[in-house]
Short mmCIF file of C-alpha atoms in Angstrom, two decimals:
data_model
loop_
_atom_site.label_atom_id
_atom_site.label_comp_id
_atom_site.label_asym_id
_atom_site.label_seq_id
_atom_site.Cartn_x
_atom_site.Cartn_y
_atom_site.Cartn_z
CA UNK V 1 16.93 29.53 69.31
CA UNK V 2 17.45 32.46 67.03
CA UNK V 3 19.41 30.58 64.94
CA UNK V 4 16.35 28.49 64.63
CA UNK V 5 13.57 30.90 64.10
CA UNK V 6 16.02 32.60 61.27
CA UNK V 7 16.49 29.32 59.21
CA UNK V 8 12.35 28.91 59.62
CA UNK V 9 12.05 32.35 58.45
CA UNK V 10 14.15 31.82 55.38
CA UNK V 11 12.57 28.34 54.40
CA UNK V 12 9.12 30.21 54.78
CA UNK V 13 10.21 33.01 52.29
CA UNK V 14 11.62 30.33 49.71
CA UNK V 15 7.91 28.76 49.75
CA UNK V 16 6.10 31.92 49.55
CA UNK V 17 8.17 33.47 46.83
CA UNK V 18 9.06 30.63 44.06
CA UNK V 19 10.66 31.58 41.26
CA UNK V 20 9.69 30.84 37.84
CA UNK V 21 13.33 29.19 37.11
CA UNK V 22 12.61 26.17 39.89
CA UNK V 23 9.74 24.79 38.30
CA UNK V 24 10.26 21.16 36.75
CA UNK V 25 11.32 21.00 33.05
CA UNK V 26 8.83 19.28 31.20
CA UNK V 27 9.04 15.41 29.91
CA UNK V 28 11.03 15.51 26.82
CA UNK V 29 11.28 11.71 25.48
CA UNK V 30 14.74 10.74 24.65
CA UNK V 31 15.39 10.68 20.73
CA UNK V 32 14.77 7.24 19.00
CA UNK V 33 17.35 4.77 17.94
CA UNK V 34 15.24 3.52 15.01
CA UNK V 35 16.93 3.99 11.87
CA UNK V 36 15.70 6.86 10.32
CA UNK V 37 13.72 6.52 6.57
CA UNK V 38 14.29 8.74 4.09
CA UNK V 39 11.78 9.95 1.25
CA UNK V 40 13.64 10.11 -1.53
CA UNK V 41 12.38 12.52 -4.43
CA UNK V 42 11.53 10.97 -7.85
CA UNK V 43 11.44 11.52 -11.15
CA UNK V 44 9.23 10.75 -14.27
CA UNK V 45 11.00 7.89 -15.68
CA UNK V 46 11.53 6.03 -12.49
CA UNK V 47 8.40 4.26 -12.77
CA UNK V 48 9.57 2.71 -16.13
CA UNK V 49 12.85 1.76 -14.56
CA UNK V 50 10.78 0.03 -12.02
CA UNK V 51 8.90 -2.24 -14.52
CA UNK V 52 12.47 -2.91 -16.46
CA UNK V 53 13.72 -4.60 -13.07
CA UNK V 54 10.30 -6.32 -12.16
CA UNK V 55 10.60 -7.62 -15.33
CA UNK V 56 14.59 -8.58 -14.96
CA UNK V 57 12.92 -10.30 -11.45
CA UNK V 58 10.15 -12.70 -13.39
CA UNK V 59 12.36 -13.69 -16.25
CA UNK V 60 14.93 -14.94 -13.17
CA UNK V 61 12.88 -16.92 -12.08
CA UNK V 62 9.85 -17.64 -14.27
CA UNK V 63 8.92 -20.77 -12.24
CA UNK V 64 7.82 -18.61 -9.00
CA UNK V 65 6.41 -16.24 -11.40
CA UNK V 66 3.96 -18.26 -13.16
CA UNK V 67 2.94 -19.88 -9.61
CA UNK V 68 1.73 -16.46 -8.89
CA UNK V 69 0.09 -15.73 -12.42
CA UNK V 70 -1.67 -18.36 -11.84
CA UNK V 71 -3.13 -17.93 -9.01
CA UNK V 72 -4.03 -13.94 -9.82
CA UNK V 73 -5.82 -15.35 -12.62
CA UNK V 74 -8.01 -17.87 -10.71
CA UNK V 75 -9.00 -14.53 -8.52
CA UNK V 76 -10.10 -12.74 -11.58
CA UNK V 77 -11.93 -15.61 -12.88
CA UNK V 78 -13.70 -16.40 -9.44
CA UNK V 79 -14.46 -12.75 -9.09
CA UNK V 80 -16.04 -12.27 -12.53
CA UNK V 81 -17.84 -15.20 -12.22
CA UNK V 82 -19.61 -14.57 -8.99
CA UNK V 83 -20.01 -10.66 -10.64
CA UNK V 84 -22.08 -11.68 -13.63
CA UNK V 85 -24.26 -14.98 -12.14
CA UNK V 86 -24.99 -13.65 -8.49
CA UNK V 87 -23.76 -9.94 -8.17
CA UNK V 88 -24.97 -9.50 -4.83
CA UNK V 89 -22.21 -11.51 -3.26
CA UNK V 90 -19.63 -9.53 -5.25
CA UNK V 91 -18.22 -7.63 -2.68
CA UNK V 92 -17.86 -11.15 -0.13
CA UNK V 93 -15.63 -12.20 -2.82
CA UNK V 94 -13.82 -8.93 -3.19
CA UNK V 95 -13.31 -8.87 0.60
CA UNK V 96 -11.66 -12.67 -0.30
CA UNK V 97 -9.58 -11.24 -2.38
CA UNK V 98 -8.35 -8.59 -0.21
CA UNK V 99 -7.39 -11.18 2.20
CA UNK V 100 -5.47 -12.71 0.00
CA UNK V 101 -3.98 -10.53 -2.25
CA UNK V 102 -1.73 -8.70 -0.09
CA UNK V 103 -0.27 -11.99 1.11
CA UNK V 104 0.45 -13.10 -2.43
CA UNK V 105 2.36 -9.69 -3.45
CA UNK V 106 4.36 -10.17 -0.19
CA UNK V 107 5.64 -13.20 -1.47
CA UNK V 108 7.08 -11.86 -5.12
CA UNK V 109 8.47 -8.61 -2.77
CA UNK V 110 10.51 -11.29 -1.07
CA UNK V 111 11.69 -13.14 -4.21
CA UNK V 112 13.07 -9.25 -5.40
CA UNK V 113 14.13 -8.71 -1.94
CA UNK V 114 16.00 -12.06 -2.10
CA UNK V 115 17.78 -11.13 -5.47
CA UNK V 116 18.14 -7.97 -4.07
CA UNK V 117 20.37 -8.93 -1.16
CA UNK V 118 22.19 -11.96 -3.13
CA UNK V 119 20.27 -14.62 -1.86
CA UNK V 120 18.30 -17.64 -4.28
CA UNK V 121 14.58 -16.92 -3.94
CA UNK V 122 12.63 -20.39 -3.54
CA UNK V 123 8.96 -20.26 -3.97
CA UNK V 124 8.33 -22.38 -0.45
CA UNK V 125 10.41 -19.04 1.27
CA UNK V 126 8.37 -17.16 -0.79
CA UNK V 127 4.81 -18.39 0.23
CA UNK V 128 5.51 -18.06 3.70
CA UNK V 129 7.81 -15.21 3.92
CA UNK V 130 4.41 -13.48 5.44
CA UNK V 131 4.56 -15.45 8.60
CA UNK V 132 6.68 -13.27 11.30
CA UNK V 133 4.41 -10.22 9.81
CA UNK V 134 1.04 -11.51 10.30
CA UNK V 135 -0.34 -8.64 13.45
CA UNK V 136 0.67 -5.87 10.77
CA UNK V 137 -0.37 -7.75 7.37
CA UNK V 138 -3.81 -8.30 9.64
CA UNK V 139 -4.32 -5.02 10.88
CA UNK V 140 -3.38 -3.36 7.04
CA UNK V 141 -5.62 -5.64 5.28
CA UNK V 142 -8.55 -4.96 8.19
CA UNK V 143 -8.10 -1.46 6.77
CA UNK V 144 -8.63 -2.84 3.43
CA UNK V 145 -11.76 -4.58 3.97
CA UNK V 146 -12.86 -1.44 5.83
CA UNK V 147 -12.49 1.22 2.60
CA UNK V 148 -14.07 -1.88 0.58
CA UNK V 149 -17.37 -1.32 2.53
CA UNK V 150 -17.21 2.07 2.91
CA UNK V 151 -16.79 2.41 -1.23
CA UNK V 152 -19.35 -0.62 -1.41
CA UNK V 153 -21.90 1.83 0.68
CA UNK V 154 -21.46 5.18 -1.43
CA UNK V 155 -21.80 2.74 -4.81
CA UNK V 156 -24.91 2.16 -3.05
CA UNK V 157 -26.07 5.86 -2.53
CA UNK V 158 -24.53 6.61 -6.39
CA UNK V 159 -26.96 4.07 -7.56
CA UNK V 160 -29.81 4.68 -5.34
CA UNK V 161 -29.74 8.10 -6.65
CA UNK V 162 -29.98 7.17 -10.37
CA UNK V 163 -31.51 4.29 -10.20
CA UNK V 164 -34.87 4.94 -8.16
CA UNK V 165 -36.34 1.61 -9.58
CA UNK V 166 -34.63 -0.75 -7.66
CA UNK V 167 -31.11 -2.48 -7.60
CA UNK V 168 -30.71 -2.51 -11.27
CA UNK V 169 -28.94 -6.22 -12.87
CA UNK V 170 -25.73 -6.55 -13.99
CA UNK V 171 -26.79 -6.08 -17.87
CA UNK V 172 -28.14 -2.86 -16.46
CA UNK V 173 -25.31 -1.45 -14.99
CA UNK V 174 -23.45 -2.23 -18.25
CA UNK V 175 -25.93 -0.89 -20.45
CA UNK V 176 -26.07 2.50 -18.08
CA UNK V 177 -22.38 3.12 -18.07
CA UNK V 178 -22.00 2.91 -21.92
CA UNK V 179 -25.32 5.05 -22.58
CA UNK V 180 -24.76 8.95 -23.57
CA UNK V 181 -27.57 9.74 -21.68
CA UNK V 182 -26.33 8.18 -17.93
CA UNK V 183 -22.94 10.73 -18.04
CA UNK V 184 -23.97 11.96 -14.82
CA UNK V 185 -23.96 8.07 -13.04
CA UNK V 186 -20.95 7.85 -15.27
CA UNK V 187 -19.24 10.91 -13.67
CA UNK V 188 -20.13 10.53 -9.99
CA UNK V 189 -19.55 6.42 -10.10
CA UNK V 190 -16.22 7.49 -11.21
CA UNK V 191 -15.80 10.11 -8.64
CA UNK V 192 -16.75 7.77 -5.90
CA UNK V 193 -15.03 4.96 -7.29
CA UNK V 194 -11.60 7.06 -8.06
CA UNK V 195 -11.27 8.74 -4.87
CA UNK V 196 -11.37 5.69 -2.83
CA UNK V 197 -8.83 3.92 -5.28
CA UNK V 198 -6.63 6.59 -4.21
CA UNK V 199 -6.86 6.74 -1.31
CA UNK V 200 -6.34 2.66 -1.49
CA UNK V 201 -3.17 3.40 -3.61
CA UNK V 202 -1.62 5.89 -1.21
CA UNK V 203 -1.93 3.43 1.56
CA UNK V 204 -0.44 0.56 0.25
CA UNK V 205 2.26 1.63 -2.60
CA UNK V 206 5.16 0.98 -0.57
CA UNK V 207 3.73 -0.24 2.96
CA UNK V 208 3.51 -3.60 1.95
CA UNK V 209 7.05 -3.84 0.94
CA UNK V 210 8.13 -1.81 4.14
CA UNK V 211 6.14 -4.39 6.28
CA UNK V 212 8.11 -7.08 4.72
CA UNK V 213 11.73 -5.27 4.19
CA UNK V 214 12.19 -4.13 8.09
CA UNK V 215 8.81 -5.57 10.22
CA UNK V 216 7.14 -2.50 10.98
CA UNK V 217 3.72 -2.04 12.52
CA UNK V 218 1.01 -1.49 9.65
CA UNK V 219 0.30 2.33 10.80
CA UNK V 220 3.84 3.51 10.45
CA UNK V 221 3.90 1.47 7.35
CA UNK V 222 0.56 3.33 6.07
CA UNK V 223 2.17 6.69 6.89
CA UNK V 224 5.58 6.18 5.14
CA UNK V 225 3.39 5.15 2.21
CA UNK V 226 1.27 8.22 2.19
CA UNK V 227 4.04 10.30 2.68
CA UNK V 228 5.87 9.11 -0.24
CA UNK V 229 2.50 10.34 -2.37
CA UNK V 230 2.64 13.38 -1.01
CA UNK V 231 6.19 13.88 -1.94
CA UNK V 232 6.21 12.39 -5.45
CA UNK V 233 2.20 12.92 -5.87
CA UNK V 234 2.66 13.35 -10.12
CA UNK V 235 5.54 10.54 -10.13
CA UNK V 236 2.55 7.81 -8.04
CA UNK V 237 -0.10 9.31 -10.20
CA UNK V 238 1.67 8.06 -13.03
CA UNK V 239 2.85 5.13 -11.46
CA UNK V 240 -0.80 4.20 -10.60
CA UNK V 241 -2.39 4.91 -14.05
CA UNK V 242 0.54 2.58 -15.30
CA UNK V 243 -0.66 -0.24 -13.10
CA UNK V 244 -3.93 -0.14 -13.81
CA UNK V 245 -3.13 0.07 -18.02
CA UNK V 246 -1.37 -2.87 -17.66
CA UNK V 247 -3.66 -4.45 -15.31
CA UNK V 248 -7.01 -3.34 -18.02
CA UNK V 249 -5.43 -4.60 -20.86
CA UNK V 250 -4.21 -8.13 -18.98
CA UNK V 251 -7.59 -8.67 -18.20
CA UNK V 252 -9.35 -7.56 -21.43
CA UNK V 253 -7.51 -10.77 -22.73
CA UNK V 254 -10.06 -14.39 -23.04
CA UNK V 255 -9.86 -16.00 -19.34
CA UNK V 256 -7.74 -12.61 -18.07
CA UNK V 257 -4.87 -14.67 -19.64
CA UNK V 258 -2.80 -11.64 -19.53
CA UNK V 259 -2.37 -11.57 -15.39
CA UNK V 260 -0.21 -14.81 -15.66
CA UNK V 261 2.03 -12.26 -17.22
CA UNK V 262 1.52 -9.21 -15.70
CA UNK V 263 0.78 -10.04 -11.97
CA UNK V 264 3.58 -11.34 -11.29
CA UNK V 265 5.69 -8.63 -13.44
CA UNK V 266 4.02 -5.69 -11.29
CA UNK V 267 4.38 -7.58 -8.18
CA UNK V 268 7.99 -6.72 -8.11
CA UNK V 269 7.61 -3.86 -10.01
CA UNK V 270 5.94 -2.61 -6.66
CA UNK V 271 9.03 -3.54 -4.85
CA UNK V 272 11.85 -1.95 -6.79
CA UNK V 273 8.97 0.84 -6.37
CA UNK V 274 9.43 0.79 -2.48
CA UNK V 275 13.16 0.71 -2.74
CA UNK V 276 13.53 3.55 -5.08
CA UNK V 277 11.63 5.73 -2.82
CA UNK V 278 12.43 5.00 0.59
CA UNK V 279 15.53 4.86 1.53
CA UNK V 280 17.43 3.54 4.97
CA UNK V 281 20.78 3.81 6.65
CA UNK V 282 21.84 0.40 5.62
CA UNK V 283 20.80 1.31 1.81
CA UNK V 284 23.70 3.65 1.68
CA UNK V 285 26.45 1.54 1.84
CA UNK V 286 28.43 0.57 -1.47
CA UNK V 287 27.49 -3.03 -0.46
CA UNK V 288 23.87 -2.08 -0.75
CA UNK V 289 22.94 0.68 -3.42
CA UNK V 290 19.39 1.98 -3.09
CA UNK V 291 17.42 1.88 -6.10
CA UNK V 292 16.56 5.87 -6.52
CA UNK V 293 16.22 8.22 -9.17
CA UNK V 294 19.95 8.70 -9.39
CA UNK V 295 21.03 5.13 -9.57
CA UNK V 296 22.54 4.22 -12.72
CA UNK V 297 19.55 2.43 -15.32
#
């Protein structure tokens, strides 16, 4: 009976008096067997050695390449069209093109990714290579459509503000951004207009790629991509403003002529971009050299 009563005592003195030490660890997660990405840092030229191998890609296979020239150029002509006859369905079309677009690109990543690896690129593999990707490709390009409203709304509020006489026409808008005396539109337009483009940029210069290369969801995808502009912010800068040279003076040519050309010749510029910035544990085998900074030109 005493032995009793003592072993009651001591189990009431254990719950009374608990020590610190005895409560439960909190839930760690176990670590993740994903291979692990690396952001690579960059350097100036690397952008230029990029374009030397996009264009090493197209001149491979020039077939593929002018398939997708020639369909960038038909977007450029639709889009232009519907800008100057009936501007106010400008952005449907843009939104068309941002369905599209992303899709097309994915197919010249695979026709680098193809010579990449050894393989023969074939322009049926390359139209649907997009297929076992479409929940990310839909969810990255919902995000694409959502920025194009969102910059479609503050172009609205730029021109509301300047314009206080109504939606002005297309020969006004041109007329306003080449006057001296609209710098102010000029300057916020710009502003408006730039910062989205980045923002744009960030998201999608390597995530695209990624999507493609190893099947990731669209946000870690997005991530990587911003990351990588964070890291190498002057290298994408001038990355960008390269782009979008190339991409001005294509189109400043009679029926934007010049994307035949250069669409296809960015397109996997963009993914020898990707590889030379983000690299894997597969990419550092002899079998597979990543395309970085240090790799030989």
């Amino acid at each position: 009976m005493s032995t009793t009563s003592s072993s009651t005592e001591s189990l009431d003195a254990i719950s009374t008096v608990r020590s610190p030490d005895l409560e439960p660890a909190p839930y760690v997660p176990p670590p993740s067997e994903a291979p692990r990405k690396t952001i690579l840092p960059l350097k100036l030229m690397d952008p230029f050695r990029w374009l030397r191998r996009g264009a090493g890609d197209l001149m491979a296979h020039p077939g593929i390449a002018l398939f997708y020239g020639v369909a960038f150029t038909t977007m450029a002509l639709v889009l232009g069209a519907v800008f100057r006859n009936s501007p106010e369905y400008t952005m449907t079309i843009a939104s068309g093109c941002l369905l599209v677009g992303p899709f097309l690109a994915m197919g010249l990543y695979e026709v680098s990714r193809r010579r990449d690896e050894g393989l023969t690129p074939a322009l049926g593999a390359s139209i649907v290579c997009w297929d076992r990707h479409v929940p990310s490709m839909a969810m990255l390009v919902l995000v694409l459509i959502v920025l194009e409203l969102l910059w479609g709304r503050a172009s609205l509020v730029v021109f509301a503000v300047f314009f206080n006489t109504g939606m002005p026409s297309t020969t006004s808008v041109v007329q306003a951004v080449f006057s001296p005396q609209n710098l102010e539109f000029v300057f916020a337009y710009a502003v408006v207009g730039g910062g989205f483009a980045v923002l744009v940029f960030a998201l999608t210069v390597v995530s695209i790629p990624m999507i493609l290369d190893r099947d990731t969801d669209a946000i870690s995808a997005a991530i990587t991509s911003i990351k990588v502009f964070l890291k190498n912010t002057g290298v994408m800068v001038m990355w960008g403003a390269l782009l979008t040279g190339l991409l001005v003076v294509a189109m400043a040519l009679p029926w934007h002529l010049g994307l035949l050309l250069v669409g296809p010749w960015l397109g996997h510029a963009t993914w020898h971009a990707y590889r030379g910035a983000v690299q894997w544990p597969a990419d550092e085998s002899p079998a597979n050299p990543v395309e970085n900074s240090v790799a030989s030109p």
